[in-house]
mmCIF file with all atom_site columns, N, CA and C in Angstrom:
data_model
loop_
_atom_site.group_PDB
_atom_site.id
_atom_site.type_symbol
_atom_site.label_atom_id
_atom_site.label_alt_id
_atom_site.label_comp_id
_atom_site.label_asym_id
_atom_site.label_entity_id
_atom_site.label_seq_id
_atom_site.pdbx_PDB_ins_code
_atom_site.Cartn_x
_atom_site.Cartn_y
_atom_site.Cartn_z
_atom_site.occupancy
_atom_site.B_iso_or_equiv
_atom_site.pdbx_formal_charge
_atom_site.auth_seq_id
_atom_site.auth_comp_id
_atom_site.auth_asym_id
_atom_site.auth_atom_id
_atom_site.pdbx_PDB_model_num
ATOM 1   N N  . SER A 1 1  ? -47.673 -84.550 -16.064 1.00 74.00 ? 1  SER A N  1
ATOM 2   C CA . SER A 1 1  ? -48.932 -83.957 -15.931 1.00 74.00 ? 1  SER A CA 1
ATOM 3   C C  . SER A 1 1  ? -49.237 -82.898 -15.153 1.00 74.00 ? 1  SER A C  1
ATOM 4   N N  . SER A 1 2  ? -50.428 -82.536 -14.666 1.00 81.00 ? 2  SER A N  1
ATOM 5   C CA . SER A 1 2  ? -50.664 -81.497 -13.819 1.00 81.00 ? 2  SER A CA 1
ATOM 6   C C  . SER A 1 2  ? -50.596 -82.321 -12.162 1.00 81.00 ? 2  SER A C  1
ATOM 7   N N  . TYR A 1 3  ? -51.193 -83.318 -12.240 1.00 77.00 ? 3  TYR A N  1
ATOM 8   C CA . TYR A 1 3  ? -51.325 -84.600 -11.356 1.00 77.00 ? 3  TYR A CA 1
ATOM 9   C C  . TYR A 1 3  ? -50.047 -84.345 -10.787 1.00 77.00 ? 3  TYR A C  1
ATOM 10  N N  . ASP A 1 4  ? -48.904 -84.841 -11.336 1.00 87.00 ? 4  ASP A N  1
ATOM 11  C CA . ASP A 1 4  ? -47.403 -85.181 -10.923 1.00 87.00 ? 4  ASP A CA 1
ATOM 12  C C  . ASP A 1 4  ? -47.338 -84.147 -10.425 1.00 87.00 ? 4  ASP A C  1
ATOM 13  N N  . LYS A 1 5  ? -47.299 -82.835 -11.255 1.00 87.00 ? 5  LYS A N  1
ATOM 14  C CA . LYS A 1 5  ? -46.707 -81.619 -10.568 1.00 87.00 ? 5  LYS A CA 1
ATOM 15  C C  . LYS A 1 5  ? -47.194 -81.100 -9.154  1.00 87.00 ? 5  LYS A C  1
ATOM 16  N N  . GLU A 1 6  ? -48.786 -81.620 -9.154  1.00 88.00 ? 6  GLU A N  1
ATOM 17  C CA . GLU A 1 6  ? -49.336 -81.092 -7.787  1.00 88.00 ? 6  GLU A CA 1
ATOM 18  C C  . GLU A 1 6  ? -48.881 -82.140 -6.781  1.00 88.00 ? 6  GLU A C  1
ATOM 19  N N  . GLN A 1 7  ? -48.726 -83.434 -7.146  1.00 87.00 ? 7  GLN A N  1
ATOM 20  C CA . GLN A 1 7  ? -48.182 -84.533 -5.963  1.00 87.00 ? 7  GLN A CA 1
ATOM 21  C C  . GLN A 1 7  ? -46.946 -84.098 -5.541  1.00 87.00 ? 7  GLN A C  1
ATOM 22  N N  . LEU A 1 8  ? -45.668 -83.646 -6.558  1.00 85.00 ? 8  LEU A N  1
ATOM 23  C CA . LEU A 1 8  ? -44.665 -83.088 -6.251  1.00 85.00 ? 8  LEU A CA 1
ATOM 24  C C  . LEU A 1 8  ? -44.620 -82.247 -5.435  1.00 85.00 ? 8  LEU A C  1
ATOM 25  N N  . SER A 1 9  ? -45.387 -81.191 -5.515  1.00 89.00 ? 9  SER A N  1
ATOM 26  C CA . SER A 1 9  ? -45.254 -79.746 -4.762  1.00 89.00 ? 9  SER A CA 1
ATOM 27  C C  . SER A 1 9  ? -45.711 -80.219 -3.153  1.00 89.00 ? 9  SER A C  1
ATOM 28  N N  . TYR A 1 10 ? -46.783 -80.982 -3.443  1.00 90.00 ? 10 TYR A N  1
ATOM 29  C CA . TYR A 1 10 ? -47.171 -81.360 -1.931  1.00 90.00 ? 10 TYR A CA 1
ATOM 30  C C  . TYR A 1 10 ? -46.063 -82.240 -1.297  1.00 90.00 ? 10 TYR A C  1
ATOM 31  N N  . VAL A 1 11 ? -45.540 -83.236 -1.994  1.00 90.00 ? 11 VAL A N  1
ATOM 32  C CA . VAL A 1 11 ? -44.218 -83.861 -1.427  1.00 90.00 ? 11 VAL A CA 1
ATOM 33  C C  . VAL A 1 11 ? -43.230 -83.040 -0.766  1.00 90.00 ? 11 VAL A C  1
ATOM 34  N N  . GLN A 1 12 ? -42.929 -81.773 -1.717  1.00 90.00 ? 12 GLN A N  1
ATOM 35  C CA . GLN A 1 12 ? -41.888 -80.926 -1.081  1.00 90.00 ? 12 GLN A CA 1
ATOM 36  C C  . GLN A 1 12 ? -42.450 -80.355 -0.051  1.00 90.00 ? 12 GLN A C  1
ATOM 37  N N  . SER A 1 13 ? -43.644 -79.479 0.141   1.00 94.00 ? 13 SER A N  1
ATOM 38  C CA . SER A 1 13 ? -44.010 -78.897 0.953   1.00 94.00 ? 13 SER A CA 1
ATOM 39  C C  . SER A 1 13 ? -44.365 -79.803 2.450   1.00 94.00 ? 13 SER A C  1
ATOM 40  N N  . VAL A 1 14 ? -44.331 -81.209 2.397   1.00 95.00 ? 14 VAL A N  1
ATOM 41  C CA . VAL A 1 14 ? -44.100 -82.076 3.631   1.00 95.00 ? 14 VAL A CA 1
ATOM 42  C C  . VAL A 1 14 ? -42.529 -81.806 3.570   1.00 95.00 ? 14 VAL A C  1
ATOM 43  N N  . LEU A 1 15 ? -41.685 -82.269 3.247   1.00 94.00 ? 15 LEU A N  1
ATOM 44  C CA . LEU A 1 15 ? -40.403 -82.246 3.090   1.00 94.00 ? 15 LEU A CA 1
ATOM 45  C C  . LEU A 1 15 ? -40.014 -81.384 3.624   1.00 94.00 ? 15 LEU A C  1
ATOM 46  N N  . ALA A 1 16 ? -40.117 -79.766 3.359   1.00 95.00 ? 16 ALA A N  1
ATOM 47  C CA . ALA A 1 16 ? -39.992 -78.562 3.902   1.00 95.00 ? 16 ALA A CA 1
ATOM 48  C C  . ALA A 1 16 ? -39.979 -78.618 5.551   1.00 95.00 ? 16 ALA A C  1
ATOM 49  N N  . ARG A 1 17 ? -41.394 -79.169 5.867   1.00 96.00 ? 17 ARG A N  1
ATOM 50  C CA . ARG A 1 17 ? -41.392 -79.104 7.427   1.00 96.00 ? 17 ARG A CA 1
ATOM 51  C C  . ARG A 1 17 ? -40.724 -80.209 7.978   1.00 96.00 ? 17 ARG A C  1
ATOM 52  N N  . LEU A 1 18 ? -39.913 -81.267 7.493   1.00 96.00 ? 18 LEU A N  1
ATOM 53  C CA . LEU A 1 18 ? -39.313 -82.000 7.894   1.00 96.00 ? 18 LEU A CA 1
ATOM 54  C C  . LEU A 1 18 ? -37.761 -81.284 8.468   1.00 96.00 ? 18 LEU A C  1
ATOM 55  N N  . PRO A 1 19 ? -37.261 -81.880 9.539   1.00 96.00 ? 19 PRO A N  1
ATOM 56  C CA . PRO A 1 19 ? -35.695 -81.541 9.842   1.00 96.00 ? 19 PRO A CA 1
ATOM 57  C C  . PRO A 1 19 ? -35.026 -81.726 8.653   1.00 96.00 ? 19 PRO A C  1
ATOM 58  N N  . ASP A 1 20 ? -33.719 -80.803 8.584   1.00 95.00 ? 20 ASP A N  1
ATOM 59  C CA . ASP A 1 20 ? -33.127 -80.553 7.198   1.00 95.00 ? 20 ASP A CA 1
ATOM 60  C C  . ASP A 1 20 ? -32.575 -82.031 6.943   1.00 95.00 ? 20 ASP A C  1
ATOM 61  N N  . ASN A 1 21 ? -31.868 -82.540 7.677   1.00 95.00 ? 21 ASN A N  1
ATOM 62  C CA . ASN A 1 21 ? -31.273 -83.762 7.512   1.00 95.00 ? 21 ASN A CA 1
ATOM 63  C C  . ASN A 1 21 ? -32.199 -84.955 7.157   1.00 95.00 ? 21 ASN A C  1
ATOM 64  N N  . LEU A 1 22 ? -33.025 -84.981 7.587   1.00 96.00 ? 22 LEU A N  1
ATOM 65  C CA . LEU A 1 22 ? -33.990 -86.268 7.238   1.00 96.00 ? 22 LEU A CA 1
ATOM 66  C C  . LEU A 1 22 ? -34.715 -85.913 6.095   1.00 96.00 ? 22 LEU A C  1
ATOM 67  N N  . SER A 1 23 ? -35.053 -84.461 5.589   1.00 95.00 ? 23 SER A N  1
ATOM 68  C CA . SER A 1 23 ? -35.365 -84.297 4.344   1.00 95.00 ? 23 SER A CA 1
ATOM 69  C C  . SER A 1 23 ? -34.504 -84.582 3.381   1.00 95.00 ? 23 SER A C  1
ATOM 70  N N  . ARG A 1 24 ? -33.190 -84.327 3.843   1.00 96.00 ? 24 ARG A N  1
ATOM 71  C CA . ARG A 1 24 ? -32.178 -84.631 2.655   1.00 96.00 ? 24 ARG A CA 1
ATOM 72  C C  . ARG A 1 24 ? -32.231 -85.838 2.190   1.00 96.00 ? 24 ARG A C  1
ATOM 73  N N  . LEU A 1 25 ? -32.248 -86.898 3.497   1.00 96.00 ? 25 LEU A N  1
ATOM 74  C CA . LEU A 1 25 ? -31.840 -88.092 3.157   1.00 96.00 ? 25 LEU A CA 1
ATOM 75  C C  . LEU A 1 25 ? -33.515 -88.629 2.310   1.00 96.00 ? 25 LEU A C  1
ATOM 76  N N  . LEU A 1 26 ? -34.409 -88.441 2.272   1.00 94.00 ? 26 LEU A N  1
ATOM 77  C CA . LEU A 1 26 ? -35.624 -88.741 1.774   1.00 94.00 ? 26 LEU A CA 1
ATOM 78  C C  . LEU A 1 26 ? -35.454 -88.232 0.475   1.00 94.00 ? 26 LEU A C  1
ATOM 79  N N  . SER A 1 27 ? -34.951 -86.893 0.093   1.00 94.00 ? 27 SER A N  1
ATOM 80  C CA . SER A 1 27 ? -35.137 -86.580 -1.264  1.00 94.00 ? 27 SER A CA 1
ATOM 81  C C  . SER A 1 27 ? -33.932 -87.188 -2.079  1.00 94.00 ? 27 SER A C  1
ATOM 82  N N  . LEU A 1 28 ? -32.701 -87.344 -1.580  1.00 96.00 ? 28 LEU A N  1
ATOM 83  C CA . LEU A 1 28 ? -31.701 -88.425 -2.126  1.00 96.00 ? 28 LEU A CA 1
ATOM 84  C C  . LEU A 1 28 ? -32.423 -89.343 -2.600  1.00 96.00 ? 28 LEU A C  1
ATOM 85  N N  . TYR A 1 29 ? -33.019 -90.565 -1.604  1.00 94.00 ? 29 TYR A N  1
ATOM 86  C CA . TYR A 1 29 ? -33.596 -91.749 -1.564  1.00 94.00 ? 29 TYR A CA 1
ATOM 87  C C  . TYR A 1 29 ? -34.481 -91.648 -2.811  1.00 94.00 ? 29 TYR A C  1
ATOM 88  N N  . PHE A 1 30 ? -35.637 -90.618 -2.615  1.00 89.00 ? 30 PHE A N  1
ATOM 89  C CA . PHE A 1 30 ? -36.887 -90.633 -3.472  1.00 89.00 ? 30 PHE A CA 1
ATOM 90  C C  . PHE A 1 30 ? -36.746 -90.026 -4.773  1.00 89.00 ? 30 PHE A C  1
ATOM 91  N N  . PHE A 1 31 ? -36.106 -88.940 -4.906  1.00 89.00 ? 31 PHE A N  1
ATOM 92  C CA . PHE A 1 31 ? -36.146 -87.844 -5.922  1.00 89.00 ? 31 PHE A CA 1
ATOM 93  C C  . PHE A 1 31 ? -35.021 -88.306 -6.737  1.00 89.00 ? 31 PHE A C  1
ATOM 94  N N  . GLU A 1 32 ? -33.528 -88.603 -5.981  1.00 93.00 ? 32 GLU A N  1
ATOM 95  C CA . GLU A 1 32 ? -32.157 -88.916 -6.828  1.00 93.00 ? 32 GLU A CA 1
ATOM 96  C C  . GLU A 1 32 ? -32.204 -90.354 -7.189  1.00 93.00 ? 32 GLU A C  1
ATOM 97  N N  . ASP A 1 33 ? -32.801 -91.432 -6.550  1.00 94.00 ? 33 ASP A N  1
ATOM 98  C CA . ASP A 1 33 ? -32.782 -92.379 -6.697  1.00 94.00 ? 33 ASP A CA 1
ATOM 99  C C  . ASP A 1 33 ? -31.472 -93.198 -6.242  1.00 94.00 ? 33 ASP A C  1
ATOM 100 N N  . LYS A 1 34 ? -30.924 -92.631 -5.169  1.00 97.00 ? 34 LYS A N  1
ATOM 101 C CA . LYS A 1 34 ? -29.580 -92.995 -4.422  1.00 97.00 ? 34 LYS A CA 1
ATOM 102 C C  . LYS A 1 34 ? -29.730 -94.112 -3.633  1.00 97.00 ? 34 LYS A C  1
ATOM 103 N N  . SER A 1 35 ? -28.921 -95.053 -3.891  1.00 97.00 ? 35 SER A N  1
ATOM 104 C CA . SER A 1 35 ? -28.860 -96.043 -3.045  1.00 97.00 ? 35 SER A CA 1
ATOM 105 C C  . SER A 1 35 ? -28.296 -95.755 -1.576  1.00 97.00 ? 35 SER A C  1
ATOM 106 N N  . TYR A 1 36 ? -28.675 -96.653 -0.591  1.00 97.00 ? 36 TYR A N  1
ATOM 107 C CA . TYR A 1 36 ? -28.442 -96.428 0.861   1.00 97.00 ? 36 TYR A CA 1
ATOM 108 C C  . TYR A 1 36 ? -26.881 -96.303 0.801   1.00 97.00 ? 36 TYR A C  1
ATOM 109 N N  . GLU A 1 37 ? -26.013 -97.076 0.116   1.00 98.00 ? 37 GLU A N  1
ATOM 110 C CA . GLU A 1 37 ? -24.294 -96.808 0.142   1.00 98.00 ? 37 GLU A CA 1
ATOM 111 C C  . GLU A 1 37 ? -24.012 -95.330 -0.222  1.00 98.00 ? 37 GLU A C  1
ATOM 112 N N  . GLU A 1 38 ? -24.813 -94.960 -1.665  1.00 98.00 ? 38 GLU A N  1
ATOM 113 C CA . GLU A 1 38 ? -24.380 -93.717 -2.101  1.00 98.00 ? 38 GLU A CA 1
ATOM 114 C C  . GLU A 1 38 ? -25.026 -92.355 -1.169  1.00 98.00 ? 38 GLU A C  1
ATOM 115 N N  . ILE A 1 39 ? -25.952 -92.613 -0.518  1.00 98.00 ? 39 ILE A N  1
ATOM 116 C CA . ILE A 1 39 ? -26.128 -91.895 0.516   1.00 98.00 ? 39 ILE A CA 1
ATOM 117 C C  . ILE A 1 39 ? -25.379 -91.467 1.521   1.00 98.00 ? 39 ILE A C  1
ATOM 118 N N  . ALA A 1 40 ? -24.893 -92.754 1.839   1.00 98.00 ? 40 ALA A N  1
ATOM 119 C CA . ALA A 1 40 ? -23.957 -92.804 3.239   1.00 98.00 ? 40 ALA A CA 1
ATOM 120 C C  . ALA A 1 40 ? -22.867 -91.938 2.950   1.00 98.00 ? 40 ALA A C  1
ATOM 121 N N  . GLU A 1 41 ? -22.087 -92.409 1.751   1.00 98.00 ? 41 GLU A N  1
ATOM 122 C CA . GLU A 1 41 ? -20.972 -91.709 0.887   1.00 98.00 ? 41 GLU A CA 1
ATOM 123 C C  . GLU A 1 41 ? -21.297 -89.790 0.974   1.00 98.00 ? 41 GLU A C  1
ATOM 124 N N  . ILE A 1 42 ? -22.350 -89.498 0.404   1.00 97.00 ? 42 ILE A N  1
ATOM 125 C CA . ILE A 1 42 ? -22.340 -88.230 0.065   1.00 97.00 ? 42 ILE A CA 1
ATOM 126 C C  . ILE A 1 42 ? -22.825 -87.514 1.513   1.00 97.00 ? 42 ILE A C  1
ATOM 127 N N  . GLU A 1 43 ? -23.319 -88.257 2.208   1.00 96.00 ? 43 GLU A N  1
ATOM 128 C CA . GLU A 1 43 ? -23.868 -87.539 3.813   1.00 96.00 ? 43 GLU A CA 1
ATOM 129 C C  . GLU A 1 43 ? -22.580 -87.898 4.717   1.00 96.00 ? 43 GLU A C  1
ATOM 130 N N  . LYS A 1 44 ? -21.673 -88.667 4.205   1.00 97.00 ? 44 LYS A N  1
ATOM 131 C CA . LYS A 1 44 ? -20.762 -88.937 5.503   1.00 97.00 ? 44 LYS A CA 1
ATOM 132 C C  . LYS A 1 44 ? -21.173 -89.525 6.667   1.00 97.00 ? 44 LYS A C  1
ATOM 133 N N  . LEU A 1 45 ? -22.175 -90.587 6.043   1.00 97.00 ? 45 LEU A N  1
ATOM 134 C CA . LEU A 1 45 ? -22.734 -91.323 7.332   1.00 97.00 ? 45 LEU A CA 1
ATOM 135 C C  . LEU A 1 45 ? -22.556 -92.861 7.289   1.00 97.00 ? 45 LEU A C  1
ATOM 136 N N  . SER A 1 46 ? -22.470 -93.444 8.090   1.00 98.00 ? 46 SER A N  1
ATOM 137 C CA . SER A 1 46 ? -22.887 -95.189 8.399   1.00 98.00 ? 46 SER A CA 1
ATOM 138 C C  . SER A 1 46 ? -23.876 -95.414 7.559   1.00 98.00 ? 46 SER A C  1
ATOM 139 N N  . LEU A 1 47 ? -23.513 -96.752 7.178   1.00 98.00 ? 47 LEU A N  1
ATOM 140 C CA . LEU A 1 47 ? -24.913 -97.325 6.699   1.00 98.00 ? 47 LEU A CA 1
ATOM 141 C C  . LEU A 1 47 ? -26.251 -97.525 7.269   1.00 98.00 ? 47 LEU A C  1
ATOM 142 N N  . SER A 1 48 ? -26.058 -97.935 8.291   1.00 98.00 ? 48 SER A N  1
ATOM 143 C CA . SER A 1 48 ? -26.806 -98.255 9.584   1.00 98.00 ? 48 SER A CA 1
ATOM 144 C C  . SER A 1 48 ? -27.431 -96.728 9.905   1.00 98.00 ? 48 SER A C  1
ATOM 145 N N  . ALA A 1 49 ? -26.844 -95.756 9.964   1.00 98.00 ? 49 ALA A N  1
ATOM 146 C CA . ALA A 1 49 ? -27.331 -94.348 10.138  1.00 98.00 ? 49 ALA A CA 1
ATOM 147 C C  . ALA A 1 49 ? -28.136 -93.992 8.998   1.00 98.00 ? 49 ALA A C  1
ATOM 148 N N  . VAL A 1 50 ? -27.922 -94.225 7.917   1.00 98.00 ? 50 VAL A N  1
ATOM 149 C CA . VAL A 1 50 ? -28.673 -93.693 6.771   1.00 98.00 ? 50 VAL A CA 1
ATOM 150 C C  . VAL A 1 50 ? -29.958 -94.789 6.752   1.00 98.00 ? 50 VAL A C  1
ATOM 151 N N  . ARG A 1 51 ? -29.999 -95.713 7.188   1.00 97.00 ? 51 ARG A N  1
ATOM 152 C CA . ARG A 1 51 ? -31.124 -96.686 7.343   1.00 97.00 ? 51 ARG A CA 1
ATOM 153 C C  . ARG A 1 51 ? -31.994 -96.152 8.098   1.00 97.00 ? 51 ARG A C  1
ATOM 154 N N  . SER A 1 52 ? -31.797 -95.857 9.534   1.00 98.00 ? 52 SER A N  1
ATOM 155 C CA . SER A 1 52 ? -32.702 -95.080 10.779  1.00 98.00 ? 52 SER A CA 1
ATOM 156 C C  . SER A 1 52 ? -32.714 -94.075 10.279  1.00 98.00 ? 52 SER A C  1
ATOM 157 N N  . GLY A 1 53 ? -31.961 -93.333 9.648   1.00 97.00 ? 53 GLY A N  1
ATOM 158 C CA . GLY A 1 53 ? -32.568 -92.027 9.318   1.00 97.00 ? 53 GLY A CA 1
ATOM 159 C C  . GLY A 1 53 ? -33.693 -91.973 8.214   1.00 97.00 ? 53 GLY A C  1
ATOM 160 N N  . ILE A 1 54 ? -33.458 -92.867 7.365   1.00 97.00 ? 54 ILE A N  1
ATOM 161 C CA . ILE A 1 54 ? -34.718 -93.041 6.069   1.00 97.00 ? 54 ILE A CA 1
ATOM 162 C C  . ILE A 1 54 ? -35.809 -93.591 6.934   1.00 97.00 ? 54 ILE A C  1
ATOM 163 N N  . HIS A 1 55 ? -35.810 -94.601 7.529   1.00 97.00 ? 55 HIS A N  1
ATOM 164 C CA . HIS A 1 55 ? -37.135 -94.989 8.423   1.00 97.00 ? 55 HIS A CA 1
ATOM 165 C C  . HIS A 1 55 ? -37.593 -94.228 9.211   1.00 97.00 ? 55 HIS A C  1
ATOM 166 N N  . ARG A 1 56 ? -36.631 -93.263 10.087  1.00 97.00 ? 56 ARG A N  1
ATOM 167 C CA . ARG A 1 56 ? -37.145 -92.158 10.632  1.00 97.00 ? 56 ARG A CA 1
ATOM 168 C C  . ARG A 1 56 ? -37.718 -91.319 9.879   1.00 97.00 ? 56 ARG A C  1
ATOM 169 N N  . ALA A 1 57 ? -37.342 -90.659 8.783   1.00 96.00 ? 57 ALA A N  1
ATOM 170 C CA . ALA A 1 57 ? -37.672 -89.669 8.002   1.00 96.00 ? 57 ALA A CA 1
ATOM 171 C C  . ALA A 1 57 ? -39.178 -90.114 7.345   1.00 96.00 ? 57 ALA A C  1
ATOM 172 N N  . LYS A 1 58 ? -39.399 -91.557 6.947   1.00 96.00 ? 58 LYS A N  1
ATOM 173 C CA . LYS A 1 58 ? -40.526 -91.801 6.484   1.00 96.00 ? 58 LYS A CA 1
ATOM 174 C C  . LYS A 1 58 ? -41.511 -91.717 7.656   1.00 96.00 ? 58 LYS A C  1
ATOM 175 N N  . LYS A 1 59 ? -41.514 -92.152 9.014   1.00 97.00 ? 59 LYS A N  1
ATOM 176 C CA . LYS A 1 59 ? -42.245 -91.974 9.809   1.00 97.00 ? 59 LYS A CA 1
ATOM 177 C C  . LYS A 1 59 ? -42.555 -90.641 9.897   1.00 97.00 ? 59 LYS A C  1
ATOM 178 N N  . GLN A 1 60 ? -41.702 -89.478 10.136  1.00 97.00 ? 60 GLN A N  1
ATOM 179 C CA . GLN A 1 60 ? -42.284 -88.152 10.157  1.00 97.00 ? 60 GLN A CA 1
ATOM 180 C C  . GLN A 1 60 ? -42.771 -87.603 9.247   1.00 97.00 ? 60 GLN A C  1
ATOM 181 N N  . PHE A 1 61 ? -42.558 -88.136 8.178   1.00 95.00 ? 61 PHE A N  1
ATOM 182 C CA . PHE A 1 61 ? -43.331 -87.791 6.758   1.00 95.00 ? 61 PHE A CA 1
ATOM 183 C C  . PHE A 1 61 ? -44.727 -87.824 6.706   1.00 95.00 ? 61 PHE A C  1
ATOM 184 N N  . ARG A 1 62 ? -45.101 -89.352 7.233   1.00 96.00 ? 62 ARG A N  1
ATOM 185 C CA . ARG A 1 62 ? -46.352 -89.517 7.392   1.00 96.00 ? 62 ARG A CA 1
ATOM 186 C C  . ARG A 1 62 ? -47.207 -88.979 8.549   1.00 96.00 ? 62 ARG A C  1
ATOM 187 N N  . ILE A 1 63 ? -46.409 -88.615 9.551   1.00 96.00 ? 63 ILE A N  1
ATOM 188 C CA . ILE A 1 63 ? -47.174 -87.719 10.878  1.00 96.00 ? 63 ILE A CA 1
ATOM 189 C C  . ILE A 1 63 ? -47.282 -86.235 10.032  1.00 96.00 ? 63 ILE A C  1
ATOM 190 N N  . VAL A 1 64 ? -46.485 -85.841 9.232   1.00 95.00 ? 64 VAL A N  1
ATOM 191 C CA . VAL A 1 64 ? -46.492 -84.348 8.817   1.00 95.00 ? 64 VAL A CA 1
ATOM 192 C C  . VAL A 1 64 ? -47.591 -84.332 7.943   1.00 95.00 ? 64 VAL A C  1
ATOM 193 N N  . ALA A 1 65 ? -47.606 -85.533 6.767   1.00 93.00 ? 65 ALA A N  1
ATOM 194 C CA . ALA A 1 65 ? -48.662 -85.555 5.746   1.00 93.00 ? 65 ALA A CA 1
ATOM 195 C C  . ALA A 1 65 ? -50.041 -85.333 6.239   1.00 93.00 ? 65 ALA A C  1
ATOM 196 N N  . LEU A 1 66 ? -50.432 -86.564 7.564   1.00 94.00 ? 66 LEU A N  1
ATOM 197 C CA . LEU A 1 66 ? -51.720 -86.582 8.258   1.00 94.00 ? 66 LEU A CA 1
ATOM 198 C C  . LEU A 1 66 ? -52.185 -84.835 8.935   1.00 94.00 ? 66 LEU A C  1
ATOM 199 N N  . GLN A 1 67 ? -51.051 -84.315 9.414   1.00 94.00 ? 67 GLN A N  1
ATOM 200 C CA . GLN A 1 67 ? -51.334 -82.893 9.823   1.00 94.00 ? 67 GLN A CA 1
ATOM 201 C C  . GLN A 1 67 ? -51.622 -82.281 8.897   1.00 94.00 ? 67 GLN A C  1
ATOM 202 N N  . MET A 1 68 ? -50.960 -81.967 7.600   1.00 88.00 ? 68 MET A N  1
ATOM 203 C CA . MET A 1 68 ? -51.466 -81.317 6.568   1.00 88.00 ? 68 MET A CA 1
ATOM 204 C C  . MET A 1 68 ? -52.635 -81.758 5.942   1.00 88.00 ? 68 MET A C  1
ATOM 205 N N  . ALA A 1 69 ? -53.196 -82.924 5.899   1.00 80.00 ? 69 ALA A N  1
ATOM 206 C CA . ALA A 1 69 ? -54.461 -83.375 5.410   1.00 80.00 ? 69 ALA A CA 1
ATOM 207 C C  . ALA A 1 69 ? -55.842 -83.004 5.682   1.00 80.00 ? 69 ALA A C  1
#
């Protein structure tokens, strides 16, 4: 639906404003449905680095989203 498309492009424009590594982590997690383990493998990171990276990325995402609102 057009609502989904709007939402997706909004999310992508927020992601575009995040640092590359954080936006990549969120993309893998949310859009590609990868587990933390899979992301760790793809990004050559430890599991704890993925965990804290996604946590940081979500926080950053919220901040950017609020600035855009």
